């Protein structure tokens, strides 16, 4: 799927994953796919994260529509540690590939979400049992 730079897509994804560590049991955000809306709905129960992505034909009107009006294009359930780790790893890959300056140059409207990534990493390390490597040092 492609997200345009009109939405701060990476930041939304990282922030959404981070929201699941508090009392909040769900998070939702969307990517503007010009003209489609790609709506992400994350729900968590018992350390499992259910990810559902809905597609709507026109982002100009769809943010007000209920999920049931969209087309489900992805649904999967992951243990929360695996989900958070995957998001962190994806963010790290982007940073390694482009660097902060390169990211801003490419994405234009939004900087690389350094603080949100740090927050998610802190929550993941604090609350999740994860056996994967966390050597996600900055390039
Ligand atoms: Zn991990």
JSON list of C-alpha atoms and ligand atoms in Angstrom, two decimals:
[
{"chain": "A", "resi": 1, "resn": "UNK", "atom": "CA", "xyz": [0.00, 0.00, 0.00]},
{"chain": "A", "resi": 2, "resn": "UNK", "atom": "CA", "xyz": [1.14, 3.52, -0.63]},
{"chain": "A", "resi": 3, "resn": "UNK", "atom": "CA", "xyz": [0.67, 6.44, 1.70]},
{"chain": "A", "resi": 4, "resn": "UNK", "atom": "CA", "xyz": [1.16, 9.94, 0.40]},
{"chain": "A", "resi": 5, "resn": "UNK", "atom": "CA", "xyz": [3.11, 12.50, 2.36]},
{"chain": "A", "resi": 6, "resn": "UNK", "atom": "CA", "xyz": [-0.11, 14.33, 3.19]},
{"chain": "A", "resi": 7, "resn": "UNK", "atom": "CA", "xyz": [-0.36, 12.16, 6.28]},
{"chain": "A", "resi": 8, "resn": "UNK", "atom": "CA", "xyz": [2.43, 11.58, 8.75]},
{"chain": "A", "resi": 9, "resn": "UNK", "atom": "CA", "xyz": [2.10, 7.85, 8.11]},
{"chain": "A", "resi": 10, "resn": "UNK", "atom": "CA", "xyz": [5.13, 6.47, 9.92]},
{"chain": "A", "resi": 11, "resn": "UNK", "atom": "CA", "xyz": [4.49, 8.68, 12.95]},
{"chain": "A", "resi": 12, "resn": "UNK", "atom": "CA", "xyz": [0.84, 7.60, 13.03]},
{"chain": "A", "resi": 13, "resn": "UNK", "atom": "CA", "xyz": [1.77, 3.94, 12.96]},
{"chain": "A", "resi": 14, "resn": "UNK", "atom": "CA", "xyz": [4.43, 4.28, 15.66]},
{"chain": "A", "resi": 15, "resn": "UNK", "atom": "CA", "xyz": [2.14, 6.42, 17.84]},
{"chain": "A", "resi": 16, "resn": "UNK", "atom": "CA", "xyz": [-0.76, 3.99, 17.34]},
{"chain": "A", "resi": 17, "resn": "UNK", "atom": "CA", "xyz": [1.40, 1.07, 18.47]},
{"chain": "A", "resi": 18, "resn": "UNK", "atom": "CA", "xyz": [2.51, 3.10, 21.50]},
{"chain": "A", "resi": 19, "resn": "UNK", "atom": "CA", "xyz": [-1.06, 3.93, 22.49]},
{"chain": "A", "resi": 20, "resn": "UNK", "atom": "CA", "xyz": [-1.74, 0.25, 23.12]},
{"chain": "A", "resi": 21, "resn": "UNK", "atom": "CA", "xyz": [0.54, 0.27, 26.17]},
{"chain": "A", "resi": 22, "resn": "UNK", "atom": "CA", "xyz": [-1.71, 2.50, 28.23]},
{"chain": "A", "resi": 23, "resn": "UNK", "atom": "CA", "xyz": [-5.27, 2.03, 29.29]},
{"chain": "A", "resi": 24, "resn": "UNK", "atom": "CA", "xyz": [-6.39, 2.56, 25.75]},
{"chain": "A", "resi": 25, "resn": "UNK", "atom": "CA", "xyz": [-7.51, -0.68, 24.13]},
{"chain": "A", "resi": 26, "resn": "UNK", "atom": "CA", "xyz": [-7.60, 0.58, 20.59]},
{"chain": "A", "resi": 27, "resn": "UNK", "atom": "CA", "xyz": [-6.00, 3.08, 18.27]},
{"chain": "A", "resi": 28, "resn": "UNK", "atom": "CA", "xyz": [-7.08, 4.32, 14.87]},
{"chain": "A", "resi": 29, "resn": "UNK", "atom": "CA", "xyz": [-5.47, 6.47, 12.24]},
{"chain": "A", "resi": 30, "resn": "UNK", "atom": "CA", "xyz": [-5.44, 6.69, 8.49]},
{"chain": "A", "resi": 31, "resn": "UNK", "atom": "CA", "xyz": [-3.06, 7.07, 5.60]},
{"chain": "A", "resi": 32, "resn": "UNK", "atom": "CA", "xyz": [-4.07, 9.37, 2.83]},
{"chain": "A", "resi": 33, "resn": "UNK", "atom": "CA", "xyz": [-3.52, 7.31, -0.29]},
{"chain": "A", "resi": 34, "resn": "UNK", "atom": "CA", "xyz": [-4.76, 10.05, -2.64]},
{"chain": "A", "resi": 35, "resn": "UNK", "atom": "CA", "xyz": [-7.63, 9.68, -3.19]},
{"chain": "A", "resi": 36, "resn": "UNK", "atom": "CA", "xyz": [-8.26, 6.60, -1.05]},
{"chain": "A", "resi": 37, "resn": "UNK", "atom": "CA", "xyz": [-8.30, 6.49, 2.71]},
{"chain": "A", "resi": 38, "resn": "UNK", "atom": "CA", "xyz": [-6.46, 3.55, 4.27]},
{"chain": "A", "resi": 39, "resn": "UNK", "atom": "CA", "xyz": [-7.85, 3.31, 7.77]},
{"chain": "A", "resi": 40, "resn": "UNK", "atom": "CA", "xyz": [-5.94, 1.38, 10.39]},
{"chain": "A", "resi": 41, "resn": "UNK", "atom": "CA", "xyz": [-7.74, 0.04, 13.42]},
{"chain": "A", "resi": 42, "resn": "UNK", "atom": "CA", "xyz": [-5.61, -1.54, 16.15]},
{"chain": "A", "resi": 43, "resn": "UNK", "atom": "CA", "xyz": [-7.33, -3.37, 18.98]},
{"chain": "A", "resi": 44, "resn": "UNK", "atom": "CA", "xyz": [-5.60, -5.04, 21.87]},
{"chain": "A", "resi": 45, "resn": "UNK", "atom": "CA", "xyz": [-6.70, -7.66, 24.37]},
{"chain": "A", "resi": 46, "resn": "UNK", "atom": "CA", "xyz": [-4.47, -9.76, 26.57]},
{"chain": "A", "resi": 47, "resn": "UNK", "atom": "CA", "xyz": [-1.23, -8.69, 24.90]},
{"chain": "A", "resi": 48, "resn": "UNK", "atom": "CA", "xyz": [-2.53, -9.52, 21.45]},
{"chain": "A", "resi": 49, "resn": "UNK", "atom": "CA", "xyz": [-2.94, -6.86, 18.79]},
{"chain": "A", "resi": 50, "resn": "UNK", "atom": "CA", "xyz": [-5.54, -7.19, 16.09]},
{"chain": "A", "resi": 51, "resn": "UNK", "atom": "CA", "xyz": [-4.79, -5.08, 13.02]},
{"chain": "A", "resi": 52, "resn": "UNK", "atom": "CA", "xyz": [-7.52, -4.30, 10.52]},
{"chain": "A", "resi": 53, "resn": "UNK", "atom": "CA", "xyz": [-7.05, -2.02, 7.53]},
{"chain": "A", "resi": 54, "resn": "UNK", "atom": "CA", "xyz": [-10.03, -0.69, 5.62]},
{"chain": "A", "resi": 55, "resn": "UNK", "atom": "CA", "xyz": [-9.95, 1.03, 2.28]},
{"chain": "A", "resi": 56, "resn": "UNK", "atom": "CA", "xyz": [-12.34, 3.83, 1.39]},
{"chain": "A", "resi": 57, "resn": "UNK", "atom": "CA", "xyz": [-12.52, 5.28, -2.11]},
{"chain": "A", "resi": 58, "resn": "UNK", "atom": "CA", "xyz": [-12.44, 8.97, -1.22]},
{"chain": "A", "resi": 59, "resn": "UNK", "atom": "CA", "xyz": [-10.55, 10.37, 1.74]},
{"chain": "A", "resi": 60, "resn": "UNK", "atom": "CA", "xyz": [-12.29, 13.71, 1.25]},
{"chain": "A", "resi": 61, "resn": "UNK", "atom": "CA", "xyz": [-15.49, 12.25, 2.73]},
{"chain": "A", "resi": 62, "resn": "UNK", "atom": "CA", "xyz": [-14.65, 8.90, 4.34]},
{"chain": "A", "resi": 63, "resn": "UNK", "atom": "CA", "xyz": [-13.10, 9.94, 7.67]},
{"chain": "A", "resi": 64, "resn": "UNK", "atom": "CA", "xyz": [-16.66, 10.53, 8.89]},
{"chain": "A", "resi": 65, "resn": "UNK", "atom": "CA", "xyz": [-17.90, 7.11, 7.74]},
{"chain": "A", "resi": 66, "resn": "UNK", "atom": "CA", "xyz": [-18.01, 4.04, 10.00]},
{"chain": "A", "resi": 67, "resn": "UNK", "atom": "CA", "xyz": [-15.59, 1.17, 9.39]},
{"chain": "A", "resi": 68, "resn": "UNK", "atom": "CA", "xyz": [-18.42, -0.93, 7.94]},
{"chain": "A", "resi": 69, "resn": "UNK", "atom": "CA", "xyz": [-18.57, 1.38, 4.90]},
{"chain": "A", "resi": 70, "resn": "UNK", "atom": "CA", "xyz": [-15.01, 0.51, 3.93]},
{"chain": "A", "resi": 71, "resn": "UNK", "atom": "CA", "xyz": [-13.52, -2.58, 2.30]},
{"chain": "A", "resi": 72, "resn": "UNK", "atom": "CA", "xyz": [-11.40, -4.67, 4.62]},
{"chain": "A", "resi": 73, "resn": "UNK", "atom": "CA", "xyz": [-8.07, -5.22, 2.88]},
{"chain": "A", "resi": 74, "resn": "UNK", "atom": "CA", "xyz": [-6.00, -6.62, 5.73]},
{"chain": "A", "resi": 75, "resn": "UNK", "atom": "CA", "xyz": [-6.65, -8.31, 9.02]},
{"chain": "A", "resi": 76, "resn": "UNK", "atom": "CA", "xyz": [-4.17, -10.09, 11.22]},
{"chain": "A", "resi": 77, "resn": "UNK", "atom": "CA", "xyz": [-3.49, -10.73, 14.87]},
{"chain": "A", "resi": 78, "resn": "UNK", "atom": "CA", "xyz": [-0.05, -10.59, 16.45]},
{"chain": "A", "resi": 79, "resn": "UNK", "atom": "CA", "xyz": [1.32, -10.93, 19.96]},
{"chain": "A", "resi": 80, "resn": "UNK", "atom": "CA", "xyz": [1.89, -7.34, 21.09]},
{"chain": "A", "resi": 81, "resn": "UNK", "atom": "CA", "xyz": [5.67, -7.80, 21.50]},
{"chain": "A", "resi": 82, "resn": "UNK", "atom": "CA", "xyz": [5.96, -9.03, 17.91]},
{"chain": "A", "resi": 83, "resn": "UNK", "atom": "CA", "xyz": [3.82, -6.20, 16.58]},
{"chain": "A", "resi": 84, "resn": "UNK", "atom": "CA", "xyz": [5.71, -3.49, 18.44]},
{"chain": "A", "resi": 85, "resn": "UNK", "atom": "CA", "xyz": [9.04, -5.01, 17.51]},
{"chain": "A", "resi": 86, "resn": "UNK", "atom": "CA", "xyz": [8.02, -5.14, 13.86]},
{"chain": "A", "resi": 87, "resn": "UNK", "atom": "CA", "xyz": [6.99, -1.49, 13.88]},
{"chain": "A", "resi": 88, "resn": "UNK", "atom": "CA", "xyz": [10.26, -0.50, 15.57]},
{"chain": "A", "resi": 89, "resn": "UNK", "atom": "CA", "xyz": [12.28, -2.52, 13.12]},
{"chain": "A", "resi": 90, "resn": "UNK", "atom": "CA", "xyz": [10.45, -0.98, 10.16]},
{"chain": "A", "resi": 91, "resn": "UNK", "atom": "CA", "xyz": [11.05, 2.52, 11.52]},
{"chain": "A", "resi": 92, "resn": "UNK", "atom": "CA", "xyz": [14.70, 1.68, 12.07]},
{"chain": "A", "resi": 93, "resn": "UNK", "atom": "CA", "xyz": [15.06, 0.34, 8.54]},
{"chain": "A", "resi": 94, "resn": "UNK", "atom": "CA", "xyz": [13.65, 3.60, 7.18]},
{"chain": "A", "resi": 95, "resn": "UNK", "atom": "CA", "xyz": [16.07, 5.62, 9.31]},
{"chain": "A", "resi": 96, "resn": "UNK", "atom": "CA", "xyz": [19.04, 3.49, 8.31]},
{"chain": "A", "resi": 97, "resn": "UNK", "atom": "CA", "xyz": [18.16, 3.79, 4.67]},
{"chain": "A", "resi": 98, "resn": "UNK", "atom": "CA", "xyz": [17.43, 7.50, 4.52]},
{"chain": "A", "resi": 99, "resn": "UNK", "atom": "CA", "xyz": [18.71, 9.20, 7.67]},
{"chain": "A", "resi": 100, "resn": "UNK", "atom": "CA", "xyz": [16.74, 12.02, 9.28]},
{"chain": "A", "resi": 101, "resn": "UNK", "atom": "CA", "xyz": [17.70, 14.58, 6.65]},
{"chain": "A", "resi": 102, "resn": "UNK", "atom": "CA", "xyz": [16.96, 12.22, 3.79]},
{"chain": "A", "resi": 103, "resn": "UNK", "atom": "CA", "xyz": [13.63, 11.31, 5.33]},
{"chain": "A", "resi": 104, "resn": "UNK", "atom": "CA", "xyz": [12.58, 14.93, 5.58]},
{"chain": "A", "resi": 105, "resn": "UNK", "atom": "CA", "xyz": [13.76, 15.62, 2.05]},
{"chain": "A", "resi": 106, "resn": "UNK", "atom": "CA", "xyz": [11.68, 12.72, 0.72]},
{"chain": "A", "resi": 107, "resn": "UNK", "atom": "CA", "xyz": [8.60, 13.08, 2.92]},
{"chain": "A", "resi": 108, "resn": "UNK", "atom": "CA", "xyz": [8.71, 16.88, 2.91]},
{"chain": "A", "resi": 109, "resn": "UNK", "atom": "CA", "xyz": [5.81, 17.65, 5.21]},
{"chain": "A", "resi": 110, "resn": "UNK", "atom": "CA", "xyz": [6.89, 15.68, 8.27]},
{"chain": "A", "resi": 111, "resn": "UNK", "atom": "CA", "xyz": [10.23, 14.90, 9.93]},
{"chain": "A", "resi": 112, "resn": "UNK", "atom": "CA", "xyz": [11.24, 11.42, 10.99]},
{"chain": "A", "resi": 113, "resn": "UNK", "atom": "CA", "xyz": [9.33, 10.74, 14.25]},
{"chain": "A", "resi": 114, "resn": "UNK", "atom": "CA", "xyz": [12.37, 10.40, 16.53]},
{"chain": "A", "resi": 115, "resn": "UNK", "atom": "CA", "xyz": [10.54, 10.98, 19.83]},
{"chain": "A", "resi": 116, "resn": "UNK", "atom": "CA", "xyz": [7.64, 8.64, 19.02]},
{"chain": "A", "resi": 117, "resn": "UNK", "atom": "CA", "xyz": [10.04, 5.86, 18.04]},
{"chain": "A", "resi": 118, "resn": "UNK", "atom": "CA", "xyz": [11.96, 6.37, 21.29]},
{"chain": "A", "resi": 119, "resn": "UNK", "atom": "CA", "xyz": [8.71, 6.25, 23.26]},
{"chain": "A", "resi": 120, "resn": "UNK", "atom": "CA", "xyz": [7.57, 3.03, 21.61]},
{"chain": "A", "resi": 121, "resn": "UNK", "atom": "CA", "xyz": [10.99, 1.48, 22.12]},
{"chain": "A", "resi": 122, "resn": "UNK", "atom": "CA", "xyz": [10.92, 2.40, 25.81]},
{"chain": "A", "resi": 123, "resn": "UNK", "atom": "CA", "xyz": [7.41, 0.93, 26.27]},
{"chain": "A", "resi": 124, "resn": "UNK", "atom": "CA", "xyz": [8.33, -2.21, 24.35]},
{"chain": "A", "resi": 125, "resn": "UNK", "atom": "CA", "xyz": [11.47, -2.76, 26.43]},
{"chain": "A", "resi": 126, "resn": "UNK", "atom": "CA", "xyz": [9.62, -2.04, 29.67]},
{"chain": "A", "resi": 127, "resn": "UNK", "atom": "CA", "xyz": [6.42, -4.04, 29.19]},
{"chain": "A", "resi": 128, "resn": "UNK", "atom": "CA", "xyz": [7.05, -6.73, 26.58]},
{"chain": "A", "resi": 129, "resn": "UNK", "atom": "CA", "xyz": [8.98, -9.95, 26.80]},
{"chain": "A", "resi": 130, "resn": "UNK", "atom": "CA", "xyz": [10.85, -10.00, 23.51]},
{"chain": "A", "resi": 131, "resn": "UNK", "atom": "CA", "xyz": [13.75, -12.28, 22.65]},
{"chain": "A", "resi": 132, "resn": "UNK", "atom": "CA", "xyz": [14.67, -10.47, 19.46]},
{"chain": "A", "resi": 133, "resn": "UNK", "atom": "CA", "xyz": [17.70, -8.23, 19.12]},
{"chain": "A", "resi": 134, "resn": "UNK", "atom": "CA", "xyz": [17.25, -4.59, 20.13]},
{"chain": "A", "resi": 135, "resn": "UNK", "atom": "CA", "xyz": [20.45, -3.33, 18.70]},
{"chain": "A", "resi": 136, "resn": "UNK", "atom": "CA", "xyz": [18.58, -0.69, 16.80]},
{"chain": "A", "resi": 137, "resn": "UNK", "atom": "CA", "xyz": [21.26, 1.89, 17.30]},
{"chain": "A", "resi": 138, "resn": "UNK", "atom": "CA", "xyz": [21.16, 4.99, 15.19]},
{"chain": "A", "resi": 139, "resn": "UNK", "atom": "CA", "xyz": [23.09, 4.87, 11.94]},
{"chain": "B", "resi": 1, "resn": "LIG", "atom": "ZN1", "xyz": [11.64, -6.55, 20.60]}
]
